Amino acid sequence: MNAYLENMMELPEVRPVSDWTQLKHIEVAVEYFKAKIAEDHQLAGLAEDPIETLDNHSGISLRYVSSAPAGCSVSGYYRPSPPTVSIHRSNSRGRDNFTAIHELGHHLQQTDKAWALGVLSELTDYERDRLEESVADALASDVLLPAQLLAEHLGDGPLTAEGIAALYGAAAASRQACCIAAARHATSDKALIILSDWTGKVTLSVSTSESIYRVPQGVVQPDLSRLIREAGDGPLTAKGGAREGLVFSTTNRRYDIRFDVALDIEGTWAFSVARPETRYGNQRWGSAIQQCVAPSCEAIFEKDGTTSRCKCGDYKCPECGACSCESKLPICTECWMELSVADAAAKRSIHAYHDE
């Protein structure tokens, strides 16, 4: 445990407060909330059986719901009044365990006065949502995947898809949790970890570096499709360079990428590690690019003369119109992320793609 937190049980002061979104500070937050968990005797069995532990907790209600929020990273949600964790039961016990602890992470953050008032209340809506999600994810992966298990399967070198697949095979955690834990374990590696189905359709992507952007959920990566077929022919692993490029939501593609792919133990899902071909080489995009700041969009777009700019000085996303100004957009009632400018202008209560 962080020595400061072990001795003082207080949050260190971080200035500016927005720096809490940095990985090194997220790790401090995780240790802080792990200490809070350790103080609550009703959470003593959390690592062994998260769902039963929460179900027996007198201060938190656990319930199952018939459908999961569309577009969200986990199959559940938290409501503070009264404190309730809702889970959409999946076919994976590991995924349900991850969801339970993730939602507990929201509960801990929203009910801890030092954190809620000293950190979350000082952030913009976007920063607050991003930080709260990041801490909840990191807390869930840390509880389910201790450091010793990560070191055993991932080692201390560059990440490999085979190592992540082996971690999943040995852990009582979801595929998503293993990907997130792998990214936190390999902070010095410039890589993008992708979880996809056997067609190459992305379910989750986690980046270890700002030099390689995350790809959106639901997009089929053609290079992954090709390598997954190769892996499925026998070796269960495959490697190769980008032929059709790493595809982003605006159809921008990055070509200076190599892929490392491994199938999971069931052979129906694939873990992939994508990284630049050279550590210090130029990215092959063809123009300056930016990723949209809106969590419901995250489009990649070119910054050129055709891209409008806001009075704040930032480029506006051509797909949703977002920039770095603090957003006042309403929240989608399906996935609880901000609506796009277009959806808000049309007076919609949910994103248009939920109706497709």
Tab-separated table of C-alpha atoms in Angstrom:
chain	number	residue	atom	x	y	z
A	1	MET	CA	0.000	0.000	0.000
A	2	ASN	CA	1.121	3.573	-0.618
A	3	ALA	CA	3.018	4.595	2.554
A	4	TYR	CA	1.258	7.928	2.795
A	5	LEU	CA	-2.175	6.332	2.781
A	6	GLU	CA	-1.120	3.549	5.138
A	7	ASN	CA	0.044	6.012	7.779
A	8	MET	CA	-2.416	8.877	7.333
A	9	MET	CA	-5.506	7.359	5.690
A	10	GLU	CA	-6.005	10.678	3.943
A	11	LEU	CA	-5.956	11.724	0.326
A	12	PRO	CA	-2.834	13.593	-0.771
A	13	GLU	CA	-3.387	17.013	-2.287
A	14	VAL	CA	-3.079	16.996	-6.081
A	15	ARG	CA	-2.970	20.292	-7.970
A	16	PRO	CA	-4.452	20.954	-10.378
A	17	VAL	CA	-7.262	18.629	-9.339
A	18	SER	CA	-7.662	17.510	-12.976
A	19	ASP	CA	-4.304	15.693	-12.616
A	20	TRP	CA	-6.137	12.995	-10.669
A	21	THR	CA	-6.986	11.542	-14.095
A	22	GLN	CA	-3.306	10.637	-14.572
A	23	LEU	CA	-2.528	6.946	-14.111
A	24	LYS	CA	-0.105	7.482	-11.203
A	25	HIS	CA	-2.793	9.324	-9.246
A	26	ILE	CA	-5.480	6.785	-10.156
A	27	GLU	CA	-3.242	4.161	-8.528
A	28	VAL	CA	-3.162	6.275	-5.352
A	29	ALA	CA	-6.964	6.530	-5.433
A	30	VAL	CA	-7.240	2.748	-5.798
A	31	GLU	CA	-5.063	2.196	-2.729
A	32	TYR	CA	-7.165	4.730	-0.823
A	33	PHE	CA	-10.410	2.924	-1.607
A	34	LYS	CA	-8.878	-0.508	-0.978
A	35	ALA	CA	-8.080	0.781	2.516
A	36	LYS	CA	-11.723	1.852	2.873
A	37	ILE	CA	-12.809	-1.635	1.808
A	38	ALA	CA	-10.486	-3.171	4.409
A	39	GLU	CA	-12.129	-1.033	7.121
A	40	ASP	CA	-15.582	-2.453	6.310
A	41	HIS	CA	-15.812	-5.944	7.818
A	42	GLN	CA	-18.871	-6.647	5.641
A	43	LEU	CA	-16.598	-6.475	2.567
A	44	ALA	CA	-14.063	-8.991	3.884
A	45	GLY	CA	-14.980	-11.611	1.263
A	46	LEU	CA	-15.053	-9.224	-1.698
A	47	ALA	CA	-12.132	-10.753	-3.630
A	48	GLU	CA	-13.415	-14.322	-3.223
A	49	ASP	CA	-17.098	-13.725	-4.022
A	50	PRO	CA	-17.991	-10.108	-4.865
A	51	ILE	CA	-21.661	-10.767	-5.626
A	52	GLU	CA	-22.463	-12.711	-2.457
A	53	THR	CA	-20.514	-10.171	-0.396
A	54	LEU	CA	-22.517	-7.236	-1.748
A	55	ASP	CA	-25.764	-9.196	-1.498
A	56	ASN	CA	-25.159	-9.650	2.245
A	57	HIS	CA	-24.101	-6.040	2.871
A	58	SER	CA	-26.539	-4.110	5.079
A	59	GLY	CA	-25.706	-0.728	3.555
A	60	ILE	CA	-25.944	-1.613	-0.143
A	61	SER	CA	-28.768	-3.256	-2.067
A	62	LEU	CA	-27.924	-5.658	-4.891
A	63	ARG	CA	-30.442	-6.413	-7.605
A	64	TYR	CA	-30.504	-7.998	-11.036
A	65	VAL	CA	-32.009	-6.222	-14.030
A	66	SER	CA	-33.298	-7.662	-17.285
A	67	SER	CA	-31.251	-5.457	-19.614
A	68	ALA	CA	-27.892	-3.716	-19.530
A	69	PRO	CA	-27.363	-0.037	-20.423
A	70	ALA	CA	-26.455	0.066	-24.129
A	71	GLY	CA	-23.006	1.392	-24.989
A	72	CYS	CA	-21.631	1.103	-21.441
A	73	SER	CA	-18.396	-0.684	-20.570
A	74	VAL	CA	-19.933	-2.867	-17.847
A	75	SER	CA	-23.292	-4.616	-17.497
A	76	GLY	CA	-24.588	-2.688	-14.541
A	77	TYR	CA	-25.125	0.667	-12.890
A	78	TYR	CA	-25.218	2.360	-9.472
A	79	ARG	CA	-27.920	4.521	-7.948
A	80	PRO	CA	-27.074	6.435	-4.744
A	81	SER	CA	-30.522	6.805	-3.156
A	82	PRO	CA	-30.884	4.301	-1.665
A	83	PRO	CA	-27.422	2.860	-2.435
A	84	THR	CA	-28.166	0.191	-5.041
A	85	VAL	CA	-25.935	-1.848	-7.348
A	86	SER	CA	-27.815	-3.227	-10.348
A	87	ILE	CA	-26.312	-6.010	-12.453
A	88	HIS	CA	-27.436	-7.512	-15.729
A	89	ARG	CA	-26.465	-11.151	-15.285
A	90	SER	CA	-24.180	-12.317	-18.096
A	91	ASN	CA	-22.969	-15.758	-19.138
A	92	SER	CA	-19.658	-15.069	-17.405
A	93	ARG	CA	-19.240	-15.200	-13.633
A	94	GLY	CA	-15.984	-13.284	-14.053
A	95	ARG	CA	-17.739	-10.461	-15.891
A	96	ASP	CA	-20.438	-10.275	-13.219
A	97	ASN	CA	-17.748	-10.142	-10.512
A	98	PHE	CA	-16.038	-7.269	-12.321
A	99	THR	CA	-19.328	-5.405	-12.727
A	100	ALA	CA	-20.152	-5.810	-9.025
A	101	ILE	CA	-16.847	-4.345	-7.842
A	102	HIS	CA	-16.910	-1.635	-10.526
A	103	GLU	CA	-20.307	-0.438	-9.274
A	104	LEU	CA	-19.104	-0.682	-5.672
A	105	GLY	CA	-16.319	1.655	-6.796
A	106	HIS	CA	-18.947	4.233	-7.794
A	107	HIS	CA	-20.601	3.830	-4.388
A	108	LEU	CA	-17.327	4.348	-2.526
A	109	GLN	CA	-16.402	7.414	-4.563
A	110	GLN	CA	-19.782	9.094	-4.237
A	111	THR	CA	-20.126	8.472	-0.488
A	112	ASP	CA	-16.571	9.312	0.628
A	113	LYS	CA	-16.686	13.000	1.614
A	114	ALA	CA	-12.974	13.665	1.114
A	115	TRP	CA	-13.114	12.289	-2.428
A	116	ALA	CA	-16.574	13.510	-3.450
A	117	LEU	CA	-16.134	17.060	-2.141
A	118	GLY	CA	-12.383	17.494	-2.431
A	119	VAL	CA	-11.899	15.933	-5.860
A	120	LEU	CA	-15.024	15.077	-7.875
A	121	SER	CA	-16.864	18.316	-7.126
A	122	GLU	CA	-13.882	20.345	-8.376
A	123	LEU	CA	-13.849	18.756	-11.835
A	124	THR	CA	-15.809	19.425	-15.015
A	125	ASP	CA	-18.567	16.963	-15.869
A	126	TYR	CA	-16.351	15.262	-18.439
A	127	GLU	CA	-13.340	15.039	-16.113
A	128	ARG	CA	-15.480	13.768	-13.254
A	129	ASP	CA	-17.110	11.021	-15.328
A	130	ARG	CA	-13.776	10.004	-16.817
A	131	LEU	CA	-12.048	9.859	-13.408
A	132	GLU	CA	-14.872	8.024	-11.662
A	133	GLU	CA	-15.028	5.386	-14.408
A	134	SER	CA	-11.239	4.981	-14.468
A	135	VAL	CA	-11.015	4.525	-10.687
A	136	ALA	CA	-13.947	2.073	-10.666
A	137	ASP	CA	-12.335	0.009	-13.454
A	138	ALA	CA	-8.907	0.064	-11.806
A	139	LEU	CA	-10.322	-0.879	-8.411
A	140	ALA	CA	-12.216	-3.856	-9.852
A	141	SER	CA	-9.197	-5.166	-11.738
A	142	ASP	CA	-6.912	-4.669	-8.716
A	143	VAL	CA	-9.191	-6.600	-6.346
A	144	LEU	CA	-9.721	-9.492	-8.773
A	145	LEU	CA	-6.194	-9.603	-10.202
A	146	PRO	CA	-3.476	-9.134	-7.563
A	147	ALA	CA	0.038	-8.034	-8.527
A	148	GLN	CA	1.552	-11.497	-8.007
A	149	LEU	CA	-0.808	-13.056	-10.553
A	150	LEU	CA	-0.067	-10.304	-13.080
A	151	ALA	CA	3.684	-10.714	-12.676
A	152	GLU	CA	3.393	-14.484	-13.120
A	153	HIS	CA	1.602	-14.285	-16.476
A	154	LEU	CA	2.603	-10.903	-17.908
A	155	GLY	CA	6.198	-10.664	-16.721
A	156	ASP	CA	8.080	-7.366	-16.756
A	157	GLY	CA	8.683	-7.012	-20.522
A	158	PRO	CA	6.454	-5.817	-23.357
A	159	LEU	CA	2.874	-7.051	-23.236
A	160	THR	CA	1.932	-10.071	-25.323
A	161	ALA	CA	-1.516	-11.242	-26.344
A	162	GLU	CA	-0.606	-14.764	-25.263
A	163	GLY	CA	0.262	-13.496	-21.786
A	164	ILE	CA	-3.106	-11.752	-21.419
A	165	ALA	CA	-4.907	-14.899	-22.618
A	166	ALA	CA	-2.980	-16.956	-20.049
A	167	LEU	CA	-3.916	-14.470	-17.326
A	168	TYR	CA	-7.583	-14.835	-18.225
A	169	GLY	CA	-7.291	-18.618	-18.124
A	170	ALA	CA	-5.845	-18.506	-14.600
A	171	ALA	CA	-8.004	-15.774	-13.055
A	172	ALA	CA	-11.547	-15.636	-11.708
A	173	ALA	CA	-12.038	-12.375	-13.570
A	174	SER	CA	-13.611	-11.232	-16.812
A	175	ARG	CA	-11.786	-10.736	-20.085
A	176	GLN	CA	-12.361	-6.997	-19.703
A	177	ALA	CA	-10.792	-6.994	-16.244
A	178	CYS	CA	-7.729	-8.833	-17.562
A	179	CYS	CA	-7.263	-6.266	-20.333
A	180	ILE	CA	-7.541	-3.334	-17.925
A	181	ALA	CA	-5.176	-4.968	-15.445
A	182	ALA	CA	-2.656	-5.669	-18.207
A	183	ALA	CA	-2.680	-1.999	-19.227
A	184	ARG	CA	-2.080	-0.898	-15.641
A	185	HIS	CA	0.703	-3.465	-15.265
A	186	ALA	CA	2.608	-2.326	-18.366
A	187	THR	CA	2.638	1.453	-18.038
A	188	SER	CA	6.021	1.767	-19.790
A	189	ASP	CA	4.792	-0.117	-22.860
A	190	LYS	CA	3.303	1.904	-25.726
A	191	ALA	CA	0.510	-0.420	-26.733
A	192	LEU	CA	-3.211	-0.719	-27.361
A	193	ILE	CA	-4.960	-3.744	-25.865
A	194	ILE	CA	-8.069	-4.847	-27.760
A	195	LEU	CA	-10.713	-7.384	-26.803
A	196	SER	CA	-12.811	-8.545	-29.747
A	197	ASP	CA	-15.055	-11.378	-30.804
A	198	TRP	CA	-13.991	-13.907	-33.420
A	199	THR	CA	-15.008	-11.561	-36.264
A	200	GLY	CA	-12.694	-8.783	-35.063
A	201	LYS	CA	-15.538	-6.651	-33.696
A	202	VAL	CA	-14.178	-4.560	-30.825
A	203	THR	CA	-15.717	-4.942	-27.373
A	204	LEU	CA	-13.074	-3.031	-25.399
A	205	SER	CA	-9.830	-1.193	-26.045
A	206	VAL	CA	-7.375	0.116	-23.454
A	207	SER	CA	-4.310	2.212	-24.252
A	208	THR	CA	-1.133	2.355	-22.173
A	209	SER	CA	0.082	5.511	-23.912
A	210	GLU	CA	-1.257	8.746	-25.376
A	211	SER	CA	0.732	7.923	-28.515
A	212	ILE	CA	-1.817	5.329	-29.593
A	213	TYR	CA	-5.535	6.091	-29.444
A	214	ARG	CA	-8.273	3.718	-28.343
A	215	VAL	CA	-10.573	2.374	-31.032
A	216	PRO	CA	-14.366	2.557	-30.579
A	217	GLN	CA	-16.588	-0.305	-29.531
A	218	GLY	CA	-18.542	-2.096	-32.231
A	219	VAL	CA	-16.089	-1.420	-35.077
A	220	VAL	CA	-14.794	-4.482	-36.960
A	221	GLN	CA	-11.026	-4.339	-37.401
A	222	PRO	CA	-10.247	-6.097	-40.718
A	223	ASP	CA	-6.618	-6.846	-39.801
A	224	LEU	CA	-7.756	-8.500	-36.587
A	225	SER	CA	-10.333	-10.533	-38.513
A	226	ARG	CA	-7.563	-11.865	-40.761
A	227	LEU	CA	-5.186	-12.683	-37.884
A	228	ILE	CA	-7.926	-14.281	-35.773
A	229	ARG	CA	-8.683	-16.650	-38.671
A	230	GLU	CA	-4.979	-17.525	-38.863
A	231	ALA	CA	-4.864	-18.155	-35.107
A	232	GLY	CA	-7.968	-20.325	-35.305
A	233	ASP	CA	-6.357	-22.610	-37.885
A	234	GLY	CA	-4.282	-24.226	-35.170
A	235	PRO	CA	-1.640	-22.240	-33.282
A	236	LEU	CA	-4.188	-20.054	-31.392
A	237	THR	CA	-1.829	-17.090	-31.865
A	238	ALA	CA	-0.872	-14.912	-34.835
A	239	LYS	CA	1.216	-11.826	-35.546
A	240	GLY	CA	1.388	-9.433	-38.469
A	241	GLY	CA	1.538	-5.866	-39.708
A	242	ALA	CA	-1.384	-3.680	-40.695
A	243	ARG	CA	-2.628	-4.234	-44.247
A	244	GLU	CA	-5.952	-2.408	-44.016
A	245	GLY	CA	-5.022	-0.254	-41.038
A	246	LEU	CA	-6.299	0.290	-37.518
A	247	VAL	CA	-9.815	1.632	-38.150
A	248	PHE	CA	-11.388	4.477	-36.169
A	249	SER	CA	-14.962	5.729	-36.055
A	250	THR	CA	-14.538	8.346	-38.790
A	251	THR	CA	-12.917	5.728	-41.091
A	252	ASN	CA	-9.478	7.210	-40.421
A	253	ARG	CA	-6.895	4.462	-40.440
A	254	ARG	CA	-3.421	4.163	-39.000
A	255	TYR	CA	-0.996	1.943	-40.881
A	256	ASP	CA	2.262	1.955	-38.876
A	257	ILE	CA	0.904	-0.765	-36.559
A	258	ARG	CA	1.810	-4.369	-35.784
A	259	PHE	CA	-0.673	-6.762	-34.204
A	260	ASP	CA	-0.196	-9.657	-31.787
A	261	VAL	CA	-3.312	-11.847	-31.422
A	262	ALA	CA	-4.194	-14.770	-29.127
A	263	LEU	CA	-7.497	-16.618	-28.747
A	264	ASP	CA	-8.911	-17.234	-25.278
A	265	ILE	CA	-9.306	-20.705	-23.824
A	266	GLU	CA	-12.752	-21.055	-25.414
A	267	GLY	CA	-11.545	-19.959	-28.855
A	268	THR	CA	-14.427	-17.512	-29.331
A	269	TRP	CA	-12.800	-14.276	-28.164
A	270	ALA	CA	-9.464	-12.718	-29.036
A	271	PHE	CA	-6.979	-10.651	-27.063
A	272	SER	CA	-4.864	-8.396	-29.259
A	273	VAL	CA	-1.943	-6.078	-28.597
A	274	ALA	CA	-1.378	-3.373	-31.194
A	275	ARG	CA	1.699	-1.165	-31.098
A	276	PRO	CA	3.622	1.146	-33.461
A	277	GLU	CA	6.123	-0.576	-35.731
A	278	THR	CA	8.891	1.684	-34.442
A	279	ARG	CA	9.184	3.290	-31.022
A	280	TYR	CA	10.077	6.764	-32.259
A	281	GLY	CA	8.887	6.719	-35.882
A	282	ASN	CA	6.291	9.039	-37.373
A	283	GLN	CA	2.660	7.959	-37.350
A	284	ARG	CA	1.293	7.193	-40.804
A	285	TRP	CA	-1.947	9.173	-40.824
A	286	GLY	CA	-1.270	11.696	-43.551
A	287	SER	CA	-2.519	14.696	-41.536
A	288	ALA	CA	-2.783	16.105	-38.013
A	289	ILE	CA	-5.459	14.300	-36.014
A	290	GLN	CA	-7.372	14.651	-32.761
A	291	GLN	CA	-9.683	12.439	-30.740
A	292	CYS	CA	-13.063	13.817	-29.697
A	293	VAL	CA	-13.273	14.533	-25.951
A	294	ALA	CA	-16.908	13.374	-25.672
A	295	PRO	CA	-17.025	9.863	-24.122
A	296	SER	CA	-20.107	8.998	-26.194
A	297	CYS	CA	-18.260	9.798	-29.451
A	298	GLU	CA	-14.423	9.550	-29.279
A	299	ALA	CA	-14.192	10.028	-33.055
A	300	ILE	CA	-10.809	10.611	-34.653
A	301	PHE	CA	-10.742	13.574	-37.031
A	302	GLU	CA	-8.284	15.647	-39.044
A	303	LYS	CA	-7.319	19.111	-37.814
A	304	ASP	CA	-7.185	21.146	-41.022
A	305	GLY	CA	-8.724	24.186	-42.662
A	306	THR	CA	-12.098	22.479	-43.009
A	307	THR	CA	-12.436	21.792	-39.261
A	308	SER	CA	-14.152	24.581	-37.310
A	309	ARG	CA	-12.797	25.848	-34.021
A	310	CYS	CA	-14.601	26.906	-30.831
A	311	LYS	CA	-14.081	30.186	-28.985
A	312	CYS	CA	-12.120	28.132	-26.420
A	313	GLY	CA	-9.511	27.574	-29.144
A	314	ASP	CA	-10.085	23.844	-29.531
A	315	TYR	CA	-11.187	22.126	-32.740
A	316	LYS	CA	-14.823	21.009	-32.829
A	317	CYS	CA	-15.525	17.364	-33.557
A	318	PRO	CA	-17.144	17.185	-37.033
A	319	GLU	CA	-19.285	14.219	-35.938
A	320	CYS	CA	-20.829	15.527	-32.688
A	321	GLY	CA	-19.635	19.148	-32.379
A	322	ALA	CA	-17.908	18.678	-29.005
A	323	CYS	CA	-14.793	20.595	-27.923
A	324	SER	CA	-12.921	21.141	-24.643
A	325	CYS	CA	-15.505	23.532	-23.192
A	326	GLU	CA	-17.306	22.152	-20.150
A	327	SER	CA	-20.268	20.319	-21.578
A	328	LYS	CA	-23.842	21.192	-20.700
A	329	LEU	CA	-25.342	18.451	-22.847
A	330	PRO	CA	-28.060	16.215	-21.378
A	331	ILE	CA	-27.326	12.620	-20.418
A	332	CYS	CA	-28.578	9.639	-22.445
A	333	THR	CA	-31.091	7.660	-20.384
A	334	GLU	CA	-29.950	4.381	-21.979
A	335	CYS	CA	-26.161	4.443	-21.511
A	336	TRP	CA	-25.767	7.444	-19.142
A	337	MET	CA	-23.221	9.234	-21.325
A	338	GLU	CA	-23.625	12.688	-22.812
A	339	LEU	CA	-25.813	13.046	-25.877
A	340	SER	CA	-24.200	14.355	-29.034
A	341	VAL	CA	-24.901	17.919	-30.097
A	342	ALA	CA	-27.079	16.604	-32.925
A	343	ASP	CA	-29.121	14.374	-30.591
A	344	ALA	CA	-29.556	17.216	-28.089
A	345	ALA	CA	-30.646	19.623	-30.855
A	346	ALA	CA	-33.247	17.061	-31.971
A	347	LYS	CA	-34.522	16.960	-28.355
A	348	ARG	CA	-33.797	13.235	-28.092
A	349	SER	CA	-33.467	11.588	-24.681
A	350	ILE	CA	-31.252	8.760	-25.986
A	351	HIS	CA	-28.548	8.463	-28.650
A	352	ALA	CA	-29.907	7.874	-32.142
A	353	TYR	CA	-27.892	4.665	-32.515
A	354	HIS	CA	-29.865	3.002	-29.707
A	355	ASP	CA	-32.873	2.934	-32.060
A	356	GLU	CA	-30.964	1.186	-34.862
